Amino acid sequence: MTVEEAVDSSEWSREQDKAFENALATYPEDSLDRWEKIAADVPGKTLKEIKEHYELLEDDVNRIVSGCVPLPPYNSFEGSTGHAGDEGTGKKGSCHLGNCNNDSNHGSKNSRSDQERRKGIAWTEDEHRLFLLGLEKYGKGDWRSISRNFVVTRTPTQVASHAQKYFIRLNSMNKDRRRSSIHDITSVGNVDIASQGPITGQSNGAAAGGSSAKSAKQTSRHPASPPGVGMYGAPTIGQPIGGPLVSAVGRPVNLPASAHMGYGVTVPGAPMNMGPATYPMPHSTAHSHR
DNA sequence: TGTTGATTTGGAGGTACATT
DNA sequence: AATGTACCTCCAAATCAACA
């Protein structure tokens, strides 16, 4: 990834990176001496380095979002996967072009014999953070939107899978932690997204109860929330996005995107490549296909 | 060898389209 | 307008590969 490369080149340690993110979230864009403050929070980095790092991040996110970054040869993208199935435009018949790989295509276990099981491409920290941002904004369940607007390098299925493991990890966090893992990153800024609770009811009461899955699913699926209410966030995570989470990325994510970026950086979801328009909440797209 | 992470698969509910 | 059918999406579990 470009970001990683950049990070490597400038030798940003994990701690510095984290401090940087936290600082970005802590000091709003309009705060005085923002960069000085951020620099002060990031040990070993100068103001200039901080700014450069920010620009790199910004640029990277921009390119990802705008599709300028050649995606890795994810096999899952063959046939424009995730998005294919999801883009799910014309409902019927949208599948015969071979893109309905997603779920409805299972059925055949022979697929495995056809091609070796994919090794899988490890999630990068950047992807994970984007995932967290998306999770924060859309809440659990709307993997499609998260995939589309945040982790554009991953299909909805991959995002869901990642989320599954992520929440499992969270649940086991209290227990003896073994290895460090990318899932240990539970916040994008200074907000712990983990507080959203598990996605699967796997160990968390709410969803876990009995027919958890289905009931939980419904809550996360129906955007029946009134306008203004975080339609995904609120009911899904039981936590208003506009609340404390806001600071996660420095500002409410669903506000008209100013040049504010994820990790305090403009939310990737904000269509930077789509003009200055306000963020188009994918309400319709997210559920209209069903 | 055990743990972690990614992928695959199965099942189920909801929605949209087509037909009567 | 009501009913039926097909498709889409999600969750959860199983499986496999890589790593410490």
Short mmCIF file of N, CA and C in Angstrom, two decimals, chain A residues 32-208:
data_model
loop_
_atom_site.label_atom_id
_atom_site.label_comp_id
_atom_site.label_asym_id
_atom_site.label_seq_id
_atom_site.Cartn_x
_atom_site.Cartn_y
_atom_site.Cartn_z
N LEU A 32 -6.74 25.99 16.97
CA LEU A 32 -5.54 26.81 16.81
C LEU A 32 -4.28 25.97 16.97
N ASP A 33 -3.32 26.29 16.20
CA ASP A 33 -2.04 25.59 16.30
C ASP A 33 -2.21 24.08 16.27
N ARG A 34 -3.10 23.69 15.43
CA ARG A 34 -3.41 22.28 15.39
C ARG A 34 -2.17 21.41 15.15
N TRP A 35 -1.43 21.79 14.16
CA TRP A 35 -0.28 20.96 13.81
C TRP A 35 0.79 20.98 14.90
N GLU A 36 0.92 22.11 15.51
CA GLU A 36 1.90 22.17 16.58
C GLU A 36 1.50 21.22 17.71
N LYS A 37 0.22 21.24 17.96
CA LYS A 37 -0.27 20.38 19.04
C LYS A 37 -0.10 18.91 18.69
N ILE A 38 -0.42 18.66 17.46
CA ILE A 38 -0.30 17.27 17.03
C ILE A 38 1.16 16.83 17.10
N ALA A 39 1.99 17.70 16.61
CA ALA A 39 3.42 17.37 16.62
C ALA A 39 3.90 17.14 18.05
N ALA A 40 3.33 17.90 18.93
CA ALA A 40 3.74 17.76 20.33
C ALA A 40 3.31 16.42 20.90
N ASP A 41 2.24 15.92 20.33
CA ASP A 41 1.72 14.64 20.81
C ASP A 41 2.41 13.44 20.19
N VAL A 42 3.08 13.69 19.15
CA VAL A 42 3.75 12.57 18.48
C VAL A 42 5.25 12.67 18.74
N PRO A 43 5.71 11.84 19.59
CA PRO A 43 7.12 11.87 19.94
C PRO A 43 8.03 11.55 18.76
N GLY A 44 9.05 12.32 18.68
CA GLY A 44 10.05 12.03 17.65
C GLY A 44 9.72 12.53 16.26
N LYS A 45 8.66 13.27 16.15
CA LYS A 45 8.30 13.76 14.83
C LYS A 45 8.20 15.28 14.82
N THR A 46 8.69 15.82 13.78
CA THR A 46 8.65 17.27 13.67
C THR A 46 7.34 17.71 13.03
N LEU A 47 7.14 18.98 13.13
CA LEU A 47 5.93 19.54 12.56
C LEU A 47 5.86 19.24 11.07
N LYS A 48 6.97 19.35 10.45
CA LYS A 48 7.02 19.12 9.01
C LYS A 48 6.69 17.67 8.69
N GLU A 49 7.26 16.80 9.46
CA GLU A 49 7.01 15.38 9.22
C GLU A 49 5.54 15.04 9.44
N ILE A 50 5.00 15.69 10.42
CA ILE A 50 3.59 15.47 10.72
C ILE A 50 2.74 15.87 9.53
N LYS A 51 3.03 17.00 9.02
CA LYS A 51 2.24 17.51 7.89
C LYS A 51 2.42 16.62 6.66
N GLU A 52 3.63 16.22 6.47
CA GLU A 52 3.88 15.37 5.31
C GLU A 52 3.14 14.05 5.45
N HIS A 53 3.17 13.54 6.63
CA HIS A 53 2.50 12.28 6.90
C HIS A 53 1.00 12.42 6.65
N TYR A 54 0.51 13.52 7.08
CA TYR A 54 -0.92 13.78 6.89
C TYR A 54 -1.26 13.86 5.41
N GLU A 55 -0.40 14.54 4.71
CA GLU A 55 -0.66 14.69 3.27
C GLU A 55 -0.60 13.35 2.56
N LEU A 56 0.32 12.55 2.98
CA LEU A 56 0.44 11.24 2.38
C LEU A 56 -0.82 10.41 2.63
N LEU A 57 -1.25 10.52 3.85
CA LEU A 57 -2.45 9.78 4.21
C LEU A 57 -3.64 10.27 3.40
N GLU A 58 -3.70 11.55 3.34
CA GLU A 58 -4.81 12.17 2.62
C GLU A 58 -4.78 11.75 1.15
N ASP A 59 -3.62 11.81 0.64
CA ASP A 59 -3.47 11.45 -0.77
C ASP A 59 -3.80 9.99 -1.00
N ASP A 60 -3.35 9.19 -0.10
CA ASP A 60 -3.58 7.76 -0.24
C ASP A 60 -5.06 7.44 -0.19
N VAL A 61 -5.70 8.02 0.78
CA VAL A 61 -7.13 7.77 0.92
C VAL A 61 -7.86 8.28 -0.31
N ASN A 62 -7.42 9.42 -0.77
CA ASN A 62 -8.06 9.98 -1.95
C ASN A 62 -7.95 9.05 -3.13
N ARG A 63 -6.79 8.54 -3.27
CA ARG A 63 -6.60 7.68 -4.43
C ARG A 63 -7.37 6.38 -4.32
N ILE A 64 -7.41 5.90 -3.13
CA ILE A 64 -8.16 4.67 -2.94
C ILE A 64 -9.62 4.91 -3.26
N VAL A 65 -10.10 5.96 -2.66
CA VAL A 65 -11.52 6.26 -2.85
C VAL A 65 -11.85 6.56 -4.29
N SER A 66 -10.96 7.24 -4.94
CA SER A 66 -11.27 7.61 -6.31
C SER A 66 -10.97 6.48 -7.28
N GLY A 67 -10.50 5.41 -6.72
CA GLY A 67 -10.26 4.27 -7.59
C GLY A 67 -8.99 4.38 -8.40
N CYS A 68 -8.18 5.31 -8.08
CA CYS A 68 -6.95 5.49 -8.84
C CYS A 68 -5.88 4.50 -8.43
N VAL A 69 -6.07 3.95 -7.30
CA VAL A 69 -5.07 3.00 -6.85
C VAL A 69 -5.39 1.63 -7.41
N PRO A 70 -4.49 1.11 -8.17
CA PRO A 70 -4.71 -0.20 -8.73
C PRO A 70 -4.84 -1.21 -7.60
N LEU A 71 -5.96 -1.81 -7.57
CA LEU A 71 -6.19 -2.73 -6.49
C LEU A 71 -5.34 -3.97 -6.67
N PRO A 72 -4.96 -4.50 -5.56
CA PRO A 72 -4.18 -5.72 -5.60
C PRO A 72 -5.01 -6.77 -6.32
N PRO A 73 -4.39 -7.72 -6.87
CA PRO A 73 -5.08 -8.76 -7.60
C PRO A 73 -5.88 -9.67 -6.72
N TYR A 74 -6.77 -9.06 -5.98
CA TYR A 74 -7.61 -9.90 -5.15
C TYR A 74 -8.43 -10.79 -6.05
N ASN A 75 -8.36 -12.00 -5.78
CA ASN A 75 -9.14 -12.91 -6.60
C ASN A 75 -10.60 -12.64 -6.42
N SER A 76 -10.86 -12.18 -5.24
CA SER A 76 -12.26 -11.95 -4.94
C SER A 76 -12.84 -10.89 -5.85
N PHE A 77 -11.97 -10.17 -6.48
CA PHE A 77 -12.49 -9.12 -7.32
C PHE A 77 -12.75 -9.60 -8.72
N GLU A 78 -12.38 -10.80 -8.94
CA GLU A 78 -12.59 -11.24 -10.29
C GLU A 78 -14.07 -11.11 -10.56
N GLY A 79 -14.35 -10.59 -11.66
CA GLY A 79 -15.76 -10.43 -11.98
C GLY A 79 -16.31 -9.29 -11.16
N SER A 80 -15.44 -8.47 -10.76
CA SER A 80 -15.84 -7.32 -9.96
C SER A 80 -16.70 -7.74 -8.81
N THR A 81 -16.28 -8.71 -8.23
CA THR A 81 -16.90 -9.28 -7.08
C THR A 81 -17.79 -8.44 -6.23
N GLY A 82 -17.27 -8.27 -5.07
CA GLY A 82 -18.06 -7.63 -4.04
C GLY A 82 -19.01 -6.64 -4.60
N HIS A 83 -18.50 -5.83 -5.37
CA HIS A 83 -19.36 -4.79 -5.85
C HIS A 83 -20.30 -5.33 -6.87
N ALA A 84 -19.87 -6.28 -7.55
CA ALA A 84 -20.75 -6.83 -8.55
C ALA A 84 -22.00 -7.30 -7.87
N GLY A 85 -21.79 -8.27 -7.06
CA GLY A 85 -22.97 -8.83 -6.43
C GLY A 85 -23.74 -7.76 -5.72
N ASP A 86 -23.02 -6.86 -5.19
CA ASP A 86 -23.69 -5.86 -4.41
C ASP A 86 -24.23 -4.78 -5.25
N GLU A 87 -23.40 -4.36 -6.10
CA GLU A 87 -23.85 -3.28 -6.92
C GLU A 87 -25.24 -3.68 -7.29
N GLY A 88 -25.37 -4.91 -7.30
CA GLY A 88 -26.65 -5.55 -7.45
C GLY A 88 -27.67 -4.72 -8.15
N THR A 89 -27.31 -4.05 -9.06
CA THR A 89 -28.26 -3.22 -9.75
C THR A 89 -29.45 -4.04 -10.17
N GLY A 90 -29.67 -4.11 -11.37
CA GLY A 90 -30.86 -4.80 -11.83
C GLY A 90 -31.01 -6.12 -11.13
N LYS A 91 -31.84 -6.13 -10.23
CA LYS A 91 -31.99 -7.30 -9.42
C LYS A 91 -31.88 -8.58 -10.20
N LYS A 92 -32.91 -8.90 -10.85
CA LYS A 92 -32.87 -10.17 -11.55
C LYS A 92 -32.00 -10.05 -12.78
N GLY A 93 -31.31 -11.08 -12.97
CA GLY A 93 -30.49 -11.08 -14.16
C GLY A 93 -29.17 -10.39 -13.96
N SER A 94 -29.00 -9.80 -12.83
CA SER A 94 -27.74 -9.12 -12.62
C SER A 94 -26.68 -10.15 -12.37
N CYS A 95 -27.10 -11.31 -12.30
CA CYS A 95 -26.18 -12.35 -11.91
C CYS A 95 -25.58 -13.15 -13.04
N HIS A 96 -26.21 -13.20 -14.08
CA HIS A 96 -25.66 -14.16 -15.02
C HIS A 96 -24.35 -13.77 -15.64
N LEU A 97 -23.89 -12.63 -15.32
CA LEU A 97 -22.60 -12.28 -15.90
C LEU A 97 -21.49 -12.85 -15.05
N GLY A 98 -21.88 -13.64 -14.15
CA GLY A 98 -20.86 -14.28 -13.36
C GLY A 98 -20.43 -13.48 -12.16
N ASN A 99 -21.10 -12.43 -11.93
CA ASN A 99 -20.65 -11.67 -10.78
C ASN A 99 -21.43 -11.97 -9.55
N CYS A 100 -22.36 -12.76 -9.62
CA CYS A 100 -23.11 -13.02 -8.41
C CYS A 100 -22.34 -14.03 -7.60
N ASN A 101 -21.14 -13.70 -7.35
CA ASN A 101 -20.33 -14.62 -6.61
C ASN A 101 -20.70 -14.59 -5.16
N ASN A 102 -21.13 -13.48 -4.77
CA ASN A 102 -21.23 -13.26 -3.35
C ASN A 102 -21.73 -14.44 -2.55
N ASP A 103 -22.88 -14.41 -2.17
CA ASP A 103 -23.32 -15.48 -1.31
C ASP A 103 -24.25 -16.41 -2.03
N SER A 104 -25.02 -15.82 -2.81
CA SER A 104 -26.00 -16.64 -3.48
C SER A 104 -25.33 -17.63 -4.40
N ASN A 105 -24.08 -17.47 -4.54
CA ASN A 105 -23.41 -18.33 -5.48
C ASN A 105 -22.79 -19.54 -4.84
N HIS A 106 -22.93 -19.65 -3.59
CA HIS A 106 -22.23 -20.74 -2.94
C HIS A 106 -22.55 -22.04 -3.58
N GLY A 107 -23.40 -22.71 -2.95
CA GLY A 107 -23.86 -23.93 -3.54
C GLY A 107 -22.79 -24.92 -3.88
N SER A 108 -21.95 -24.57 -4.75
CA SER A 108 -21.01 -25.56 -5.24
C SER A 108 -19.73 -25.60 -4.44
N LYS A 109 -19.56 -26.63 -3.79
CA LYS A 109 -18.34 -26.75 -3.01
C LYS A 109 -17.18 -27.13 -3.92
N ASN A 110 -17.50 -27.43 -5.12
CA ASN A 110 -16.43 -27.85 -6.02
C ASN A 110 -15.51 -26.69 -6.32
N SER A 111 -16.00 -25.53 -6.09
CA SER A 111 -15.17 -24.38 -6.41
C SER A 111 -13.80 -24.58 -5.80
N ARG A 112 -13.80 -25.24 -4.71
CA ARG A 112 -12.53 -25.41 -4.04
C ARG A 112 -11.61 -26.30 -4.87
N SER A 113 -12.20 -27.27 -5.46
CA SER A 113 -11.37 -28.17 -6.23
C SER A 113 -10.86 -27.47 -7.47
N ASP A 114 -11.65 -26.57 -7.94
CA ASP A 114 -11.26 -25.86 -9.14
C ASP A 114 -9.98 -25.07 -8.91
N GLN A 115 -10.00 -24.36 -7.86
CA GLN A 115 -8.83 -23.56 -7.60
C GLN A 115 -8.43 -23.67 -6.16
N GLU A 116 -7.20 -23.63 -5.93
CA GLU A 116 -6.70 -23.74 -4.57
C GLU A 116 -7.38 -22.71 -3.70
N ARG A 117 -7.52 -23.08 -2.49
CA ARG A 117 -8.10 -22.13 -1.56
C ARG A 117 -7.21 -20.90 -1.55
N ARG A 118 -7.84 -19.81 -1.55
CA ARG A 118 -7.07 -18.59 -1.58
C ARG A 118 -6.29 -18.40 -0.29
N LYS A 119 -5.17 -17.90 -0.43
CA LYS A 119 -4.36 -17.70 0.76
C LYS A 119 -4.88 -16.52 1.56
N GLY A 120 -5.41 -15.59 0.87
CA GLY A 120 -5.93 -14.44 1.58
C GLY A 120 -4.89 -13.37 1.71
N ILE A 121 -5.33 -12.20 1.59
CA ILE A 121 -4.42 -11.07 1.73
C ILE A 121 -4.66 -10.44 3.08
N ALA A 122 -3.65 -10.41 3.83
CA ALA A 122 -3.79 -9.85 5.18
C ALA A 122 -4.26 -8.41 5.15
N TRP A 123 -5.05 -8.10 6.10
CA TRP A 123 -5.54 -6.73 6.20
C TRP A 123 -4.40 -5.85 6.70
N THR A 124 -4.29 -4.74 6.10
CA THR A 124 -3.29 -3.80 6.56
C THR A 124 -3.90 -2.94 7.66
N GLU A 125 -3.06 -2.28 8.34
CA GLU A 125 -3.58 -1.41 9.40
C GLU A 125 -4.47 -0.33 8.80
N ASP A 126 -4.08 0.12 7.67
CA ASP A 126 -4.88 1.18 7.04
C ASP A 126 -6.27 0.67 6.71
N GLU A 127 -6.28 -0.52 6.19
CA GLU A 127 -7.58 -1.07 5.85
C GLU A 127 -8.41 -1.26 7.12
N HIS A 128 -7.74 -1.73 8.12
CA HIS A 128 -8.46 -1.96 9.37
C HIS A 128 -8.99 -0.64 9.94
N ARG A 129 -8.22 0.37 9.83
CA ARG A 129 -8.68 1.65 10.35
C ARG A 129 -9.84 2.19 9.52
N LEU A 130 -9.72 1.96 8.25
CA LEU A 130 -10.83 2.40 7.41
C LEU A 130 -12.07 1.61 7.79
N PHE A 131 -11.82 0.38 8.09
CA PHE A 131 -12.92 -0.48 8.51
C PHE A 131 -13.56 0.08 9.77
N LEU A 132 -12.74 0.48 10.68
CA LEU A 132 -13.26 1.03 11.93
C LEU A 132 -14.04 2.31 11.69
N LEU A 133 -13.51 3.08 10.77
CA LEU A 133 -14.22 4.33 10.45
C LEU A 133 -15.58 4.00 9.85
N GLY A 134 -15.56 3.05 8.99
CA GLY A 134 -16.81 2.66 8.37
C GLY A 134 -17.77 2.07 9.37
N LEU A 135 -17.20 1.33 10.26
CA LEU A 135 -18.01 0.71 11.29
C LEU A 135 -18.65 1.78 12.16
N GLU A 136 -17.85 2.76 12.40
CA GLU A 136 -18.34 3.86 13.22
C GLU A 136 -19.48 4.58 12.53
N LYS A 137 -19.32 4.74 11.26
CA LYS A 137 -20.32 5.50 10.55
C LYS A 137 -21.58 4.70 10.23
N TYR A 138 -21.38 3.54 9.72
CA TYR A 138 -22.54 2.76 9.29
C TYR A 138 -23.03 1.76 10.33
N GLY A 139 -22.17 1.49 11.26
CA GLY A 139 -22.59 0.54 12.26
C GLY A 139 -22.43 -0.87 11.76
N LYS A 140 -22.70 -1.77 12.62
CA LYS A 140 -22.54 -3.16 12.25
C LYS A 140 -23.62 -3.59 11.29
N GLY A 141 -23.24 -4.39 10.40
CA GLY A 141 -24.22 -4.93 9.48
C GLY A 141 -24.18 -4.36 8.08
N ASP A 142 -23.83 -3.14 8.02
CA ASP A 142 -23.82 -2.52 6.69
C ASP A 142 -22.43 -2.64 6.08
N TRP A 143 -22.05 -3.84 5.92
CA TRP A 143 -20.71 -4.09 5.39
C TRP A 143 -20.59 -3.60 3.96
N ARG A 144 -21.66 -3.59 3.33
CA ARG A 144 -21.66 -3.16 1.94
C ARG A 144 -21.25 -1.69 1.83
N SER A 145 -21.84 -0.91 2.65
CA SER A 145 -21.51 0.51 2.62
C SER A 145 -20.08 0.74 3.09
N ILE A 146 -19.72 -0.02 4.06
CA ILE A 146 -18.35 0.13 4.57
C ILE A 146 -17.37 -0.24 3.48
N SER A 147 -17.69 -1.28 2.79
CA SER A 147 -16.83 -1.71 1.70
C SER A 147 -16.79 -0.67 0.60
N ARG A 148 -17.89 -0.16 0.32
CA ARG A 148 -17.97 0.81 -0.77
C ARG A 148 -17.30 2.13 -0.45
N ASN A 149 -17.56 2.59 0.73
CA ASN A 149 -17.11 3.94 1.05
C ASN A 149 -15.88 4.04 1.92
N PHE A 150 -15.52 2.94 2.50
CA PHE A 150 -14.34 3.05 3.35
C PHE A 150 -13.26 2.06 2.90
N VAL A 151 -13.52 0.84 3.12
CA VAL A 151 -12.51 -0.14 2.76
C VAL A 151 -12.77 -0.58 1.32
N VAL A 152 -12.48 0.29 0.44
CA VAL A 152 -12.80 0.01 -0.96
C VAL A 152 -11.95 -1.11 -1.54
N THR A 153 -10.94 -1.47 -0.83
CA THR A 153 -10.10 -2.55 -1.35
C THR A 153 -10.61 -3.92 -0.93
N ARG A 154 -11.70 -3.93 -0.20
CA ARG A 154 -12.26 -5.19 0.27
C ARG A 154 -13.73 -5.31 -0.11
N THR A 155 -14.11 -6.50 -0.35
CA THR A 155 -15.50 -6.72 -0.70
C THR A 155 -16.35 -6.75 0.57
N PRO A 156 -17.62 -6.59 0.40
CA PRO A 156 -18.49 -6.63 1.58
C PRO A 156 -18.33 -7.94 2.35
N THR A 157 -18.17 -8.97 1.62
CA THR A 157 -18.00 -10.26 2.27
C THR A 157 -16.72 -10.27 3.09
N GLN A 158 -15.71 -9.72 2.53
CA GLN A 158 -14.45 -9.68 3.26
C GLN A 158 -14.56 -8.80 4.50
N VAL A 159 -15.26 -7.72 4.32
CA VAL A 159 -15.44 -6.81 5.45
C VAL A 159 -16.22 -7.51 6.55
N ALA A 160 -17.24 -8.21 6.15
CA ALA A 160 -18.08 -8.90 7.14
C ALA A 160 -17.26 -9.96 7.86
N SER A 161 -16.47 -10.63 7.09
CA SER A 161 -15.64 -11.66 7.68
C SER A 161 -14.64 -11.06 8.65
N HIS A 162 -14.07 -9.99 8.21
CA HIS A 162 -13.09 -9.31 9.06
C HIS A 162 -13.79 -8.85 10.34
N ALA A 163 -14.96 -8.35 10.17
CA ALA A 163 -15.70 -7.86 11.33
C ALA A 163 -15.99 -9.01 12.29
N GLN A 164 -16.31 -10.10 11.70
CA GLN A 164 -16.62 -11.28 12.52
C GLN A 164 -15.45 -11.62 13.43
N LYS A 165 -14.31 -11.68 12.82
CA LYS A 165 -13.14 -12.01 13.60
C LYS A 165 -12.76 -10.89 14.56
N TYR A 166 -13.01 -9.71 14.10
CA TYR A 166 -12.68 -8.56 14.91
C TYR A 166 -13.48 -8.59 16.21
N PHE A 167 -14.73 -8.84 16.10
CA PHE A 167 -15.56 -8.83 17.30
C PHE A 167 -15.31 -10.05 18.17
N ILE A 168 -14.98 -11.11 17.52
CA ILE A 168 -14.63 -12.29 18.31
C ILE A 168 -13.39 -11.96 19.15
N ARG A 169 -12.53 -11.29 18.48
CA ARG A 169 -11.29 -10.90 19.15
C ARG A 169 -11.60 -9.98 20.33
N LEU A 170 -12.48 -9.06 20.07
CA LEU A 170 -12.82 -8.11 21.13
C LEU A 170 -13.37 -8.85 22.34
N ASN A 171 -14.18 -9.80 22.03
CA ASN A 171 -14.80 -10.53 23.12
C ASN A 171 -13.80 -11.32 23.94
N SER A 172 -12.77 -11.69 23.30
CA SER A 172 -11.79 -12.49 24.02
C SER A 172 -10.68 -11.62 24.56
N MET A 173 -10.86 -10.37 24.39
CA MET A 173 -9.81 -9.45 24.80
C MET A 173 -9.59 -9.47 26.30
N ASN A 174 -10.67 -9.60 27.01
CA ASN A 174 -10.53 -9.56 28.46
C ASN A 174 -9.73 -10.76 28.96
N LYS A 175 -9.86 -11.79 28.19
CA LYS A 175 -9.15 -12.98 28.61
C LYS A 175 -7.68 -12.79 28.30
N ASP A 176 -6.97 -13.77 28.58
CA ASP A 176 -5.54 -13.65 28.37
C ASP A 176 -5.24 -13.39 26.91
N ARG A 177 -4.61 -12.33 26.71
CA ARG A 177 -4.27 -11.99 25.34
C ARG A 177 -3.02 -12.71 24.95
N ARG A 178 -3.04 -13.22 23.82
CA ARG A 178 -1.87 -13.97 23.38
C ARG A 178 -1.02 -13.08 22.48
N ARG A 179 -1.30 -13.20 21.27
CA ARG A 179 -0.49 -12.42 20.34
C ARG A 179 -1.09 -11.05 20.12
N SER A 180 -0.28 -10.21 19.63
CA SER A 180 -0.83 -8.93 19.25
C SER A 180 -1.47 -9.16 17.90
N SER A 181 -2.45 -8.40 17.66
CA SER A 181 -3.18 -8.60 16.42
C SER A 181 -3.68 -7.28 15.89
N ILE A 182 -3.96 -7.29 14.64
CA ILE A 182 -4.47 -6.06 14.04
C ILE A 182 -5.80 -5.72 14.67
N HIS A 183 -6.45 -6.72 15.18
CA HIS A 183 -7.75 -6.48 15.79
C HIS A 183 -7.62 -5.81 17.15
N ASP A 184 -6.41 -5.67 17.59
CA ASP A 184 -6.23 -4.97 18.85
C ASP A 184 -6.48 -3.48 18.66
N ILE A 185 -6.46 -3.09 17.43
CA ILE A 185 -6.74 -1.70 17.14
C ILE A 185 -8.24 -1.53 17.19
N THR A 186 -8.68 -0.85 18.20
CA THR A 186 -10.13 -0.73 18.34
C THR A 186 -10.60 0.69 18.20
N SER A 187 -9.70 1.55 17.92
CA SER A 187 -10.12 2.92 17.76
C SER A 187 -9.39 3.57 16.60
N VAL A 188 -10.07 4.48 16.04
CA VAL A 188 -9.45 5.17 14.93
C VAL A 188 -8.82 6.44 15.44
N GLY A 189 -9.52 7.03 16.31
CA GLY A 189 -8.98 8.26 16.86
C GLY A 189 -8.85 8.06 18.34
N ASN A 190 -9.60 8.81 19.06
CA ASN A 190 -9.53 8.66 20.50
C ASN A 190 -10.81 7.99 20.98
N VAL A 191 -11.45 7.37 20.08
CA VAL A 191 -12.69 6.74 20.45
C VAL A 191 -12.60 5.25 20.24
N ASP A 192 -13.07 4.59 21.23
CA ASP A 192 -13.02 3.15 21.14
C ASP A 192 -14.28 2.61 20.50
N ILE A 193 -14.11 2.21 19.29
CA ILE A 193 -15.25 1.70 18.56
C ILE A 193 -15.69 0.36 19.09
N ALA A 194 -14.81 -0.24 19.77
CA ALA A 194 -15.14 -1.56 20.29
C ALA A 194 -16.34 -1.50 21.21
N SER A 195 -16.60 -0.34 21.68
CA SER A 195 -17.71 -0.20 22.60
C SER A 195 -19.03 -0.51 21.93
N GLN A 196 -18.96 -0.69 20.68
CA GLN A 196 -20.18 -0.97 19.96
C GLN A 196 -20.69 -2.35 20.29
N GLY A 197 -19.83 -3.13 20.77
CA GLY A 197 -20.26 -4.47 21.09
C GLY A 197 -20.11 -5.36 19.90
N PRO A 198 -20.23 -6.60 20.18
CA PRO A 198 -19.99 -7.60 19.16
C PRO A 198 -21.03 -7.63 18.07
N ILE A 199 -20.60 -8.05 17.00
CA ILE A 199 -21.50 -8.14 15.87
C ILE A 199 -22.28 -9.42 15.94
N THR A 200 -21.62 -10.44 16.24
CA THR A 200 -22.27 -11.72 16.27
C THR A 200 -22.69 -11.88 17.68
N GLY A 201 -23.55 -12.61 17.93
CA GLY A 201 -23.92 -12.70 19.31
C GLY A 201 -23.01 -13.62 20.02
N GLN A 202 -21.92 -13.83 19.42
CA GLN A 202 -21.09 -14.90 19.87
C GLN A 202 -20.75 -14.91 21.34
N SER A 203 -20.75 -13.81 21.95
CA SER A 203 -20.50 -13.92 23.36
C SER A 203 -21.14 -12.74 24.03
N ASN A 204 -21.78 -12.00 23.28
CA ASN A 204 -22.36 -10.84 23.87
C ASN A 204 -23.84 -11.07 24.05
N GLY A 205 -24.27 -10.85 25.16
CA GLY A 205 -25.65 -11.08 25.50
C GLY A 205 -26.66 -10.75 24.45
N ALA A 206 -26.79 -9.52 24.16
CA ALA A 206 -27.82 -9.07 23.25
C ALA A 206 -28.01 -9.97 22.06
N ALA A 207 -27.07 -9.95 21.23
CA ALA A 207 -27.22 -10.70 20.02
C ALA A 207 -27.11 -12.18 20.27
N ALA A 208 -26.42 -12.49 21.29
CA ALA A 208 -26.14 -13.89 21.51
C ALA A 208 -27.35 -14.70 21.88
#
